[in-house]
Coordinates of C-alpha atoms in Angstrom, one line a residue:
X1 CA 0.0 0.0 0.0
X2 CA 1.6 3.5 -1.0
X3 CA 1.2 6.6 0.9
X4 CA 0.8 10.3 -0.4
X5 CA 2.3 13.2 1.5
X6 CA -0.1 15.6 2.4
X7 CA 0.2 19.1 4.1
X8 CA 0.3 20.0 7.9
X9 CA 1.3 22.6 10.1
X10 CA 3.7 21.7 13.1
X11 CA 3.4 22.9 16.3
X12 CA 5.1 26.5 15.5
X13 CA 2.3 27.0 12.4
X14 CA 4.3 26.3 9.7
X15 CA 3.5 23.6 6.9
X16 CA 5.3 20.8 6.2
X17 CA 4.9 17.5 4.2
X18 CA 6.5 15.6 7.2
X19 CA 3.3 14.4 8.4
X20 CA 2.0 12.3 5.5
X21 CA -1.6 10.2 5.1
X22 CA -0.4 6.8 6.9
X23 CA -0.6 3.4 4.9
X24 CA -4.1 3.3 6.9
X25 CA -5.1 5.9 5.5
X26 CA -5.2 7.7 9.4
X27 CA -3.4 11.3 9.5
X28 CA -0.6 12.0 12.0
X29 CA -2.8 14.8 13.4
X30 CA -1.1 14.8 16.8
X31 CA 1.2 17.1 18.2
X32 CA 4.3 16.6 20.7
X33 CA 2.1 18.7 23.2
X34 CA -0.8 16.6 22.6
X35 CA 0.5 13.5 23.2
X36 CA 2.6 15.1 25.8
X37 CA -0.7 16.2 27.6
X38 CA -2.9 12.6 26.8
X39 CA 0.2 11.0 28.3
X40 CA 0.0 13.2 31.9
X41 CA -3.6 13.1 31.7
X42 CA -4.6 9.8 31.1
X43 CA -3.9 8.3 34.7
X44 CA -6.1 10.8 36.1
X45 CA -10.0 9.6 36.0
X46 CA -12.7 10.9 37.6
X47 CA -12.5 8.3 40.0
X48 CA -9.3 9.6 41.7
X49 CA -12.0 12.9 42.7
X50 CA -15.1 11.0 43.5
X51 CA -14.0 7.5 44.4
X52 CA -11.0 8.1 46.7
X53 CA -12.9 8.8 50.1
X54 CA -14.1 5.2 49.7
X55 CA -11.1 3.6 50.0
X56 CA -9.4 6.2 52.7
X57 CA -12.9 4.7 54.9
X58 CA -11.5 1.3 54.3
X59 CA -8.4 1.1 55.0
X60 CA -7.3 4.4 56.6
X61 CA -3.5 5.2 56.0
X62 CA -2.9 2.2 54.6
X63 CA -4.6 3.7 51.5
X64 CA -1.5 4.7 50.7
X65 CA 0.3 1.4 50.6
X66 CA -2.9 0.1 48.0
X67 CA -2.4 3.2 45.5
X68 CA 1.4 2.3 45.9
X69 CA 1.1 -1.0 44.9
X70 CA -1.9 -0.8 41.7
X71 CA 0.7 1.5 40.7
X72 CA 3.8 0.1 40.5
X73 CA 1.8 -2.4 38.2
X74 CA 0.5 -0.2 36.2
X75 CA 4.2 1.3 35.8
X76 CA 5.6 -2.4 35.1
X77 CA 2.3 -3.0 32.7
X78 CA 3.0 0.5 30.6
X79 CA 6.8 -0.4 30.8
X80 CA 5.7 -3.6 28.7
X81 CA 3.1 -1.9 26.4
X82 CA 5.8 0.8 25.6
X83 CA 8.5 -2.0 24.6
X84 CA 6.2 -3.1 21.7
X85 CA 4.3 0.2 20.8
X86 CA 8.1 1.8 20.3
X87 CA 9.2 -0.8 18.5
X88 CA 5.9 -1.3 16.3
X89 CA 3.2 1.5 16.8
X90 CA -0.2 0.5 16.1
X91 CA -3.8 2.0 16.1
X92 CA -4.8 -1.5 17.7
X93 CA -1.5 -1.1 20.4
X94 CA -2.1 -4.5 22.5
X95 CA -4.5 -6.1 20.6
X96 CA -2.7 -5.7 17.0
X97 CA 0.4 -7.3 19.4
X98 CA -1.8 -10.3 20.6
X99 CA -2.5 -11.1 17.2
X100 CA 1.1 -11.3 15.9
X101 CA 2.0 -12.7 19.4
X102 CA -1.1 -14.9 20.9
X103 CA -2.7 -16.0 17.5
X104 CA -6.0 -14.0 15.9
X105 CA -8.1 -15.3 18.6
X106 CA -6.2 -13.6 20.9
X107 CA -6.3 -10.2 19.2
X108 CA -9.7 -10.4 18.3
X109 CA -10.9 -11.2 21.9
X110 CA -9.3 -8.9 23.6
X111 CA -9.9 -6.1 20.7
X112 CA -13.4 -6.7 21.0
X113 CA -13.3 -6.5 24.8
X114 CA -11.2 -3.2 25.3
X115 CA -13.6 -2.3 22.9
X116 CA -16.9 -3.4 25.0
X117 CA -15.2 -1.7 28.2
X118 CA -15.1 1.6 26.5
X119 CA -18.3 1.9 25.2
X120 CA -19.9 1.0 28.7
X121 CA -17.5 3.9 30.1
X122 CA -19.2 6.3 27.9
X123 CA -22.9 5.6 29.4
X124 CA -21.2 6.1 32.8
X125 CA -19.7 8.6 32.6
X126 CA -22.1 10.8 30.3
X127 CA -24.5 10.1 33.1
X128 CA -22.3 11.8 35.7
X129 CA -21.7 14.5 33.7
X130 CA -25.2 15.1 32.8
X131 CA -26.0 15.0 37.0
X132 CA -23.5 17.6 37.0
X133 CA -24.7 19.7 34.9
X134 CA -28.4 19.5 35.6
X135 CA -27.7 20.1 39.3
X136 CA -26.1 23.6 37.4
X137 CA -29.1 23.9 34.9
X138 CA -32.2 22.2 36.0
X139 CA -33.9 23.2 33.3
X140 CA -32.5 20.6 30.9
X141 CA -33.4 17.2 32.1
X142 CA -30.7 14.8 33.0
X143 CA -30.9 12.5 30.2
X144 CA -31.4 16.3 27.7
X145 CA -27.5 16.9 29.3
X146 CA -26.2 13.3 28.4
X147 CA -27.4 13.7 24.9
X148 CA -26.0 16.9 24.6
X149 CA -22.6 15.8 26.0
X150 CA -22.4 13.0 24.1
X151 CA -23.4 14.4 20.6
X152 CA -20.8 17.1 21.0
X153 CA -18.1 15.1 21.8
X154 CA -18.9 12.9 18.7
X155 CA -18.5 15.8 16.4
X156 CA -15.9 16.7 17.8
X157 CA -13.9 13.2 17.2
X158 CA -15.7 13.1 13.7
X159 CA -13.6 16.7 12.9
X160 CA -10.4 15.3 13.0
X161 CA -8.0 13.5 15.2
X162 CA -6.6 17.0 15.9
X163 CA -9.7 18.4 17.2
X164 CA -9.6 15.1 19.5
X165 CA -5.8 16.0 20.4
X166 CA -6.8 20.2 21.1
X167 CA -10.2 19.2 23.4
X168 CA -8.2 16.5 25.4
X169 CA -5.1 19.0 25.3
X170 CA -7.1 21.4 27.8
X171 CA -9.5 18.9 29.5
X172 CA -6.3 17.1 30.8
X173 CA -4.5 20.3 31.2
X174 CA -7.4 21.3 33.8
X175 CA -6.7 18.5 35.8
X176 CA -3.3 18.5 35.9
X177 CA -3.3 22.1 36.9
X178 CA -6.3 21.2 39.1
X179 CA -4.3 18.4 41.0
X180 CA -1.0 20.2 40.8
X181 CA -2.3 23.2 42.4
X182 CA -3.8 21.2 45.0
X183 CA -1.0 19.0 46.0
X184 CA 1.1 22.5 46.6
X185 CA -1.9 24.4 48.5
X186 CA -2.2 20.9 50.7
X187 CA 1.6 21.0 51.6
X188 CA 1.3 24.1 52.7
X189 CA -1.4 23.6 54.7
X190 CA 0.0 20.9 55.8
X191 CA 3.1 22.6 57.3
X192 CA 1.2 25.3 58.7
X193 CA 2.9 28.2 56.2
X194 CA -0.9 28.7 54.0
X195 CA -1.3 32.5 54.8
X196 CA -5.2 32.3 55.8
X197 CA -5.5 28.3 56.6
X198 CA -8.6 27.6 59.0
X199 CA -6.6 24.1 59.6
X200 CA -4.2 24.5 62.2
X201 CA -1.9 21.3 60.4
X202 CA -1.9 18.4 62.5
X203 CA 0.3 17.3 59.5
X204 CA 2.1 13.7 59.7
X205 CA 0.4 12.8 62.8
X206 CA -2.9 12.6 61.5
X207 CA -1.2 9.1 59.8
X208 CA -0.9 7.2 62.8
X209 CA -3.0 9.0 65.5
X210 CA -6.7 7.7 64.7
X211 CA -5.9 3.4 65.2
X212 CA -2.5 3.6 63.6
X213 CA -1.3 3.6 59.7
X214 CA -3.5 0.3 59.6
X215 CA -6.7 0.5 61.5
X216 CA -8.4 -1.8 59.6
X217 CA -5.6 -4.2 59.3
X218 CA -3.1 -5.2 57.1
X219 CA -5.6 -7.0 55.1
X220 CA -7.7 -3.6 54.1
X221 CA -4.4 -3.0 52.2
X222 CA -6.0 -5.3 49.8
X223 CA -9.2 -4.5 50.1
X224 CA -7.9 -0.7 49.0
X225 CA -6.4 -2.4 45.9
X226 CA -10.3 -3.4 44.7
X227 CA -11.4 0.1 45.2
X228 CA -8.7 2.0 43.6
X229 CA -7.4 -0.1 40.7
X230 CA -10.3 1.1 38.4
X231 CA -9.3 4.6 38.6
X232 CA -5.9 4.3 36.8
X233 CA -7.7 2.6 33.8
X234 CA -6.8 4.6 30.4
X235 CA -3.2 5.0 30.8
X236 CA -2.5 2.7 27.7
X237 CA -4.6 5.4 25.9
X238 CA -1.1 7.1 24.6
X239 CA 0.1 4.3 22.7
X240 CA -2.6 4.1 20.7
X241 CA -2.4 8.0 19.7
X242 CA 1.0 7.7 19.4
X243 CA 0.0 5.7 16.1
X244 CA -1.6 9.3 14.1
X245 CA 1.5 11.1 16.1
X246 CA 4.1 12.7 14.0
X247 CA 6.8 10.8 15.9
X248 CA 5.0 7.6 17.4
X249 CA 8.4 5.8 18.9
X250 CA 9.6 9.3 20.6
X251 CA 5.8 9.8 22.0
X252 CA 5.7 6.3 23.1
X253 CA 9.5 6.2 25.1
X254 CA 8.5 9.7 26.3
X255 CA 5.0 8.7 27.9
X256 CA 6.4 5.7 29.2
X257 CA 9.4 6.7 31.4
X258 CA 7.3 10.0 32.6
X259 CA 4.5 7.0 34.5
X260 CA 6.1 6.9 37.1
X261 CA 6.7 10.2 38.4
X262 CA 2.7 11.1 37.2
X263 CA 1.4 8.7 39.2
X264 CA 3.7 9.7 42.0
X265 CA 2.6 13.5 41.8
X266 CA -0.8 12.8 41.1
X267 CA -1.9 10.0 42.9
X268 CA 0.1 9.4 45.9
X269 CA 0.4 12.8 46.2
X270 CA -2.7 14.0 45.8
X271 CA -4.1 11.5 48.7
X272 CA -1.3 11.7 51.2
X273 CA -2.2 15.3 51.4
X274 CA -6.1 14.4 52.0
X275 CA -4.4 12.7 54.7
X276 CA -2.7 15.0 56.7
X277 CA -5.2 17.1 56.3
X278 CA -7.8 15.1 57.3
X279 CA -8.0 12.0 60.1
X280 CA -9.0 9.5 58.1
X281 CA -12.2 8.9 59.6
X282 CA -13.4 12.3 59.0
X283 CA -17.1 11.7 58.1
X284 CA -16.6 14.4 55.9
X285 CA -14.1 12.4 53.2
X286 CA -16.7 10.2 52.3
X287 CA -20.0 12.6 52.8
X288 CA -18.6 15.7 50.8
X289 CA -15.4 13.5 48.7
X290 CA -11.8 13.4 50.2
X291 CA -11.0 16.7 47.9
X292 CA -13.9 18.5 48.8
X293 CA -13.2 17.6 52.4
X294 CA -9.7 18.4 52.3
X295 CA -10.5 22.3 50.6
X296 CA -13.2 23.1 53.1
X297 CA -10.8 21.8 56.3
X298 CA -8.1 24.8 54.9
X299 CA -10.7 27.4 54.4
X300 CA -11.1 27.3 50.4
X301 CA -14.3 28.9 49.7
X302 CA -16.8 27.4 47.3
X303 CA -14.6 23.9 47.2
X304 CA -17.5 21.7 46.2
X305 CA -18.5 24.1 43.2
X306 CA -14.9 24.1 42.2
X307 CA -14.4 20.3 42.4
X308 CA -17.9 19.4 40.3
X309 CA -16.3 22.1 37.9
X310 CA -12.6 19.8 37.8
X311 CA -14.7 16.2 38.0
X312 CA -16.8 17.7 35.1
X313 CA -14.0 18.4 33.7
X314 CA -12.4 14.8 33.6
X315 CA -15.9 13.5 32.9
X316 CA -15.7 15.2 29.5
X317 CA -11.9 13.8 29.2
X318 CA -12.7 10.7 29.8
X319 CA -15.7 10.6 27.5
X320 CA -13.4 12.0 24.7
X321 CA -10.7 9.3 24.9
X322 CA -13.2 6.6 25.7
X323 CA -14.7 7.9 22.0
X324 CA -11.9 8.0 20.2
X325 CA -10.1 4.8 22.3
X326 CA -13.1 2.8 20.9
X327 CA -13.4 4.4 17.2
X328 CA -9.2 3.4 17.1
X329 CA -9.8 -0.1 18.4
X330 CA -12.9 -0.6 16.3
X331 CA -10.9 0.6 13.0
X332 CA -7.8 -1.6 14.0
X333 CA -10.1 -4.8 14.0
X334 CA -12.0 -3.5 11.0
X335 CA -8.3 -3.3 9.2
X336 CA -7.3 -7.2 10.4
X337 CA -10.9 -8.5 9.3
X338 CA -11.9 -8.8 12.7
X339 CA -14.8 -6.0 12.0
X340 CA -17.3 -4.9 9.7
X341 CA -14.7 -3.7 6.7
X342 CA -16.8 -0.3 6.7
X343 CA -14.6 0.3 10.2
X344 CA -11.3 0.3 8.3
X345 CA -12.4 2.8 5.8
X346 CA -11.4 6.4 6.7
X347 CA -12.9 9.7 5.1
X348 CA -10.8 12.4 3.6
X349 CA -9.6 13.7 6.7
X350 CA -8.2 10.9 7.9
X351 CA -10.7 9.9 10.3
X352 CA -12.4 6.2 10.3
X353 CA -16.2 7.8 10.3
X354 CA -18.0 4.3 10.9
X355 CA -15.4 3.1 13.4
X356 CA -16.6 6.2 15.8
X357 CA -20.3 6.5 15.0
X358 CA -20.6 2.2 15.3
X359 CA -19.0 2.8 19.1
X360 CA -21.0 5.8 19.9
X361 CA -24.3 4.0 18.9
X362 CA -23.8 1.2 21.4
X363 CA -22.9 4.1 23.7
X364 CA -26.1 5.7 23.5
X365 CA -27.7 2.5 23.9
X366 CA -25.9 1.9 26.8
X367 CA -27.3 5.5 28.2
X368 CA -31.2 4.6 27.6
X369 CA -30.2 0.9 29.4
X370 CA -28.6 3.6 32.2
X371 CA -31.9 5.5 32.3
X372 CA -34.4 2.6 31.4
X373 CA -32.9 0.0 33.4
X374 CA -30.1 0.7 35.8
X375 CA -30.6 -1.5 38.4
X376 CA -31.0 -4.4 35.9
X377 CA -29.7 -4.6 32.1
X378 CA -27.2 -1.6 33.0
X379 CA -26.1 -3.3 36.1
X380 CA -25.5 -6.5 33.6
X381 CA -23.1 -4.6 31.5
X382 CA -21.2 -2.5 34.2
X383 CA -20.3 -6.0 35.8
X384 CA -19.4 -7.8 32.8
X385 CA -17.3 -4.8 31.8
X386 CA -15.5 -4.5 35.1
X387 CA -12.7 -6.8 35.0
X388 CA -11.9 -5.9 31.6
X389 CA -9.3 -3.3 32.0
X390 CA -7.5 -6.2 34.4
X391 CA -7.7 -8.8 31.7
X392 CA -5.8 -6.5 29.2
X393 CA -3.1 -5.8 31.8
X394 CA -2.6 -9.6 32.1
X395 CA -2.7 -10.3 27.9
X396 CA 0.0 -7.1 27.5
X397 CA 2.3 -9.1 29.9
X398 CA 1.7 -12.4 28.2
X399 CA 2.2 -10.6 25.2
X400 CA 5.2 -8.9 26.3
X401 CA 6.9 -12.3 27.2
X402 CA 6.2 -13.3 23.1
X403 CA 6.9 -10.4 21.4
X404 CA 10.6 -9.2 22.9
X405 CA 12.0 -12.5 20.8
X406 CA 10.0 -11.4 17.6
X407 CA 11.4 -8.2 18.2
X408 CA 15.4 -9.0 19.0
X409 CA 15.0 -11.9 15.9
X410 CA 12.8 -9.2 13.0
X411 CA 13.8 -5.3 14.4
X412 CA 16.9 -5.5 17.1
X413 CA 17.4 -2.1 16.1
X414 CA 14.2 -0.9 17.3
X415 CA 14.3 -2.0 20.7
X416 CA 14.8 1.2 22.6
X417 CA 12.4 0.9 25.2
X418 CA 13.0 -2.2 27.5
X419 CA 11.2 -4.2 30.5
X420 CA 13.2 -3.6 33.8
X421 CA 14.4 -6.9 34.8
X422 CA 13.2 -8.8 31.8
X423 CA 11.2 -11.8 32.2
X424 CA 11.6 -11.8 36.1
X425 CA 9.3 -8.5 36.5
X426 CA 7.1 -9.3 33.6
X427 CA 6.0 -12.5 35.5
X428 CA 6.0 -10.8 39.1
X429 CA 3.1 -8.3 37.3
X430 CA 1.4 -11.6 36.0
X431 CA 1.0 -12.5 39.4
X432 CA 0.4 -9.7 40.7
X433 CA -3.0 -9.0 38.4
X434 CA -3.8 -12.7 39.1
X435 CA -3.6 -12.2 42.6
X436 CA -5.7 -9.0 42.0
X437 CA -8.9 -11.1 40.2
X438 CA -8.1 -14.2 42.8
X439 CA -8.9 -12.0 45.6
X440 CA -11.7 -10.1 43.7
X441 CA -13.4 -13.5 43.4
X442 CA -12.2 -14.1 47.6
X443 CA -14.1 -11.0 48.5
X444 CA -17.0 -11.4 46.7
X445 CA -20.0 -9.3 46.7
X446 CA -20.2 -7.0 43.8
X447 CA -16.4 -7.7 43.1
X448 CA -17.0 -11.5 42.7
X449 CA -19.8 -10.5 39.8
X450 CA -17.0 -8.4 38.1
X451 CA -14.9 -11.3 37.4
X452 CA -17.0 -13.8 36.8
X453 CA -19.6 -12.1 34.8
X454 CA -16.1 -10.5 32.7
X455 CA -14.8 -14.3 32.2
X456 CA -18.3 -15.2 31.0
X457 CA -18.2 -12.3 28.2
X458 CA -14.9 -13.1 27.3
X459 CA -15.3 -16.9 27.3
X460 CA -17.7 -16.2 24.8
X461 CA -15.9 -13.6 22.4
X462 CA -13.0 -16.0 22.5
X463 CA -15.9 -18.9 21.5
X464 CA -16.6 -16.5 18.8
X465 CA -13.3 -15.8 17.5
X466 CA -12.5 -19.8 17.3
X467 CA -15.4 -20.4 15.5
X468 CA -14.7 -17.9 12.6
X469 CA -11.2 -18.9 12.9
X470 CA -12.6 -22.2 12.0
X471 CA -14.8 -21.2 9.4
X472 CA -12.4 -19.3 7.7
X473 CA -13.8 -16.2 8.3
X474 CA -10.5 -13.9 8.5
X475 CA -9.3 -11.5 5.9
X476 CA -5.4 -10.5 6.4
X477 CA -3.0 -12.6 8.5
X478 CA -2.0 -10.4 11.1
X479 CA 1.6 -10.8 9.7
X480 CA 0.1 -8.7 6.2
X481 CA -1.2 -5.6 8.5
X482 CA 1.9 -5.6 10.8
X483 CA 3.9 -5.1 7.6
X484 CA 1.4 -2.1 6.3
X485 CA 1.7 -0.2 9.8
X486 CA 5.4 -0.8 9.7
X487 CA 5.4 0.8 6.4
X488 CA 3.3 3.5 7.5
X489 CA 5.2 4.2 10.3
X490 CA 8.8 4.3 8.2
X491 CA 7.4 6.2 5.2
X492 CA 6.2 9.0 8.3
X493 CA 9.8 8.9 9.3

């Protein structure tokens, strides 16, 4: 397949033919700062804002340790991802690996999966934005303000990948600037130098002097894993934008070794400061959220208002890159005959039109089953979704394990991102996300459902993908597309 250069401007305005239509016919629409910003912006959910108090109530301190540990796996998982997406960048990142790695039924299942999470993720997280907003404007109805969210974003993604790139640029930039501000006015606080502060900064002793740093026990520790693992889902989101990036391999090494200190700053930061603020057990944390809590204990005038602004804020983030995270994986499986073709086709800007309006109609669907049936149909999908984002963690390692000897034995050369400690950490992470759904299942309750109603979906996909497999029902080898994106991705060089 040939490529045509076409026209774009770089960062500074000027044009250039550097950036040309890829094989794929996708446009490297992406900036440096773009990527820069989905990169810092992707570990931060909304459920770092409105799901944190939850796990401070149980496990106190300890907290601390949990977020610690779901990160260093996520930091040893996007270590992996970044290995394979530098070395072959890909609109279908992990699943376009499984393929060439696992076999097609691989890629196929866990395509179709990431690409089931995602479009459930929409529903939610429309709905919380549109609770948001109606609490702001009742007016509009609640399901008038989902509508409205989610038609704009659509159009938005239909424009171009840049437009994608430009709204996520300066929805993640609010957070960041959100939590960064934050984490500085907390310290502060904390060490009793705010000018103003109504909290008189107990500071490091609020860690141990309500029970301890583990007043629930050393077990909670795990317990606090359950509750905050889904809130760093969508960091893998850069390596798939790296693939309409002008440089994918620099994007991919520069998002990659930059994890660790985000999730350091943002995360860990972000809640030792609730912390020693706060005692834990602060009825407030969970009644008002640990932010909110935390703003109101130092004085900050109007801190609910200004958190529903910053967790409106990542709602719309999220919704974009769930969109366009959906549209990309869609398209990738549409290329590898894994999808209706019409997902593979892309109009003249570049963008794969079907890919995004086939994900955002199951979204909407997904919204009336929110409104129509929540406690039933909706509840159905949320649980079957839930483990999802676990299960492609675990098939990126496997893959991982595969694909660094396809790698040293095809492209040596392009092996300039590597595992720490390669295979031992690989497998350490393995077990790690095993242990993860093994205790999920231990706990049970709603967690239990997760897993088991996930592996039921997924059993089923990967029933599906065997039987077309048998029946012949493929269209390229994954071998024939790895070849066009690697042509795509020298020929942008």
């Amino acid at each position: 397949m040939n490529t045509q250069p076409t026209l774009t401007k770089d960062s500074d305005g000027t044009g250039t033919p550097d950036a040309p239509q890829s094989a794929d016919g996708l446009k490297a629409g992406l900036k440096n700062r773009h990527l820069s910003m989905i990169a810092i912006g992707g570990v931060i959910g909304a459920g770092l804002f409105v799901g944190s108090g939850s796990g401070i109530a149980a496990a106190g301190p300890a907290i601390l340790l949990s977020y610690a540990l779901v990160g260093a796996m996520v930091v040893f998982v996007m270590r992996m991802l970044g290995e394979m997406a530098a070395a072959r960048p890909s609109s279908g990142s992990f699943s376009a690996y499984a393929d060439r790695a696992l076999g097609r039924w691989a890629g196929f299942s866990i395509g179709w999966l990431y690409w089931f999470f995602w479009v459930v993720v929409l529903a939610v997280e429309a709905t919380a934005g549109a609770k948001i907003l109606e609490s702001w404007v009742p007016a509009v109805p609640q399901w008038g303000w989902a509508l409205i969210v989610m038609v704009v974003l659509t159009a938005t993604n239909l424009g171009s990948v840049a437009s994608y790139g430009e709204f996520e640029f300066w929805f993640a930039g609010i957070k960041v600037v959100a939590i960064g501000a934050f984490v500085v006015i907390g310290l502060l606080a904390v060490f009793g130098v705010l000018p103003g502060s109504d909290n008189p900064g107990a500071g490091f002793a609020h860690l141990t002097d309500s029970g301890g740093f583990f007043p629930m026990g050393a077990g909670a520790v795990l317990t606090g894993v359950l509750m905050v693992v889904f809130s760093f889902m969508g960091s893998e989101i850069v390596t798939l934008a790296a693939g309409e990036s002008e440089n994918p391999q620099k994007a991919v090494s520069k998002a990659t070794n930059s994890v660790i200190w985000r999730i350091g700053v943002f995360y860990l930061g972000s809640i030792f400061v609730v912390l020693t603020l706060l005692p834990w057990n602060d009825k407030s944390i969970v009644e008002k959220g640990s932010y909110v809590a935390a703003l109101d204990s130092i004085g900050i005038a109007h801190a609910g208002q200004i958190m529903n602004v910053i967790v409106l804020t990542a709602v719309l983030s999220c919704l974009n890159s769930g969109l366009y995270t959906a549209s990309r994986m869609a398209f990738s499986l549409g290329r590898r005959g894994d999808a209706p073709k019409a997902f593979a086709k892309v109009n003249k800007r570049g963008v794969p039109t079907a890919a995004i309006l086939g994900s955002v109609v199951f979204g909407f669907v997904a919204v009336f089953f929110n409104y129509k049936w929540p406690d039933t149909v909706f509840a159905f999908l949320l649980n079957s979704s839930g483990a999802v984002a676990l299960f492609v963690w675990l098939v990126i390692c496997v893959t991982q394990l595969k694909m660094r000897g396809i790698i040293l034995r095809e492209t040596p050369e392009k092996l300039v991102v590597k595992m720490w400690l390669f295979p031992y950490l690989t497998w350490a992470t393995i077990v790690m996300i095993v242990g993860v759904l093994g205790y999920m299942v231990y706990d049970g309750g709603s967690n239990r459902d997760q897993v088991v109603l996930s592996l039921l979906v997924a059993a089923l996909v990967i029933a599906i993908s065997l039987v077309r497999q048998r029946l012949g029902r493929t269209d390229r080898p994954a071998e024939a597309v790895e070849a066009a994106e690697a042509a795509e991705v020298s020929e942008r060089r």
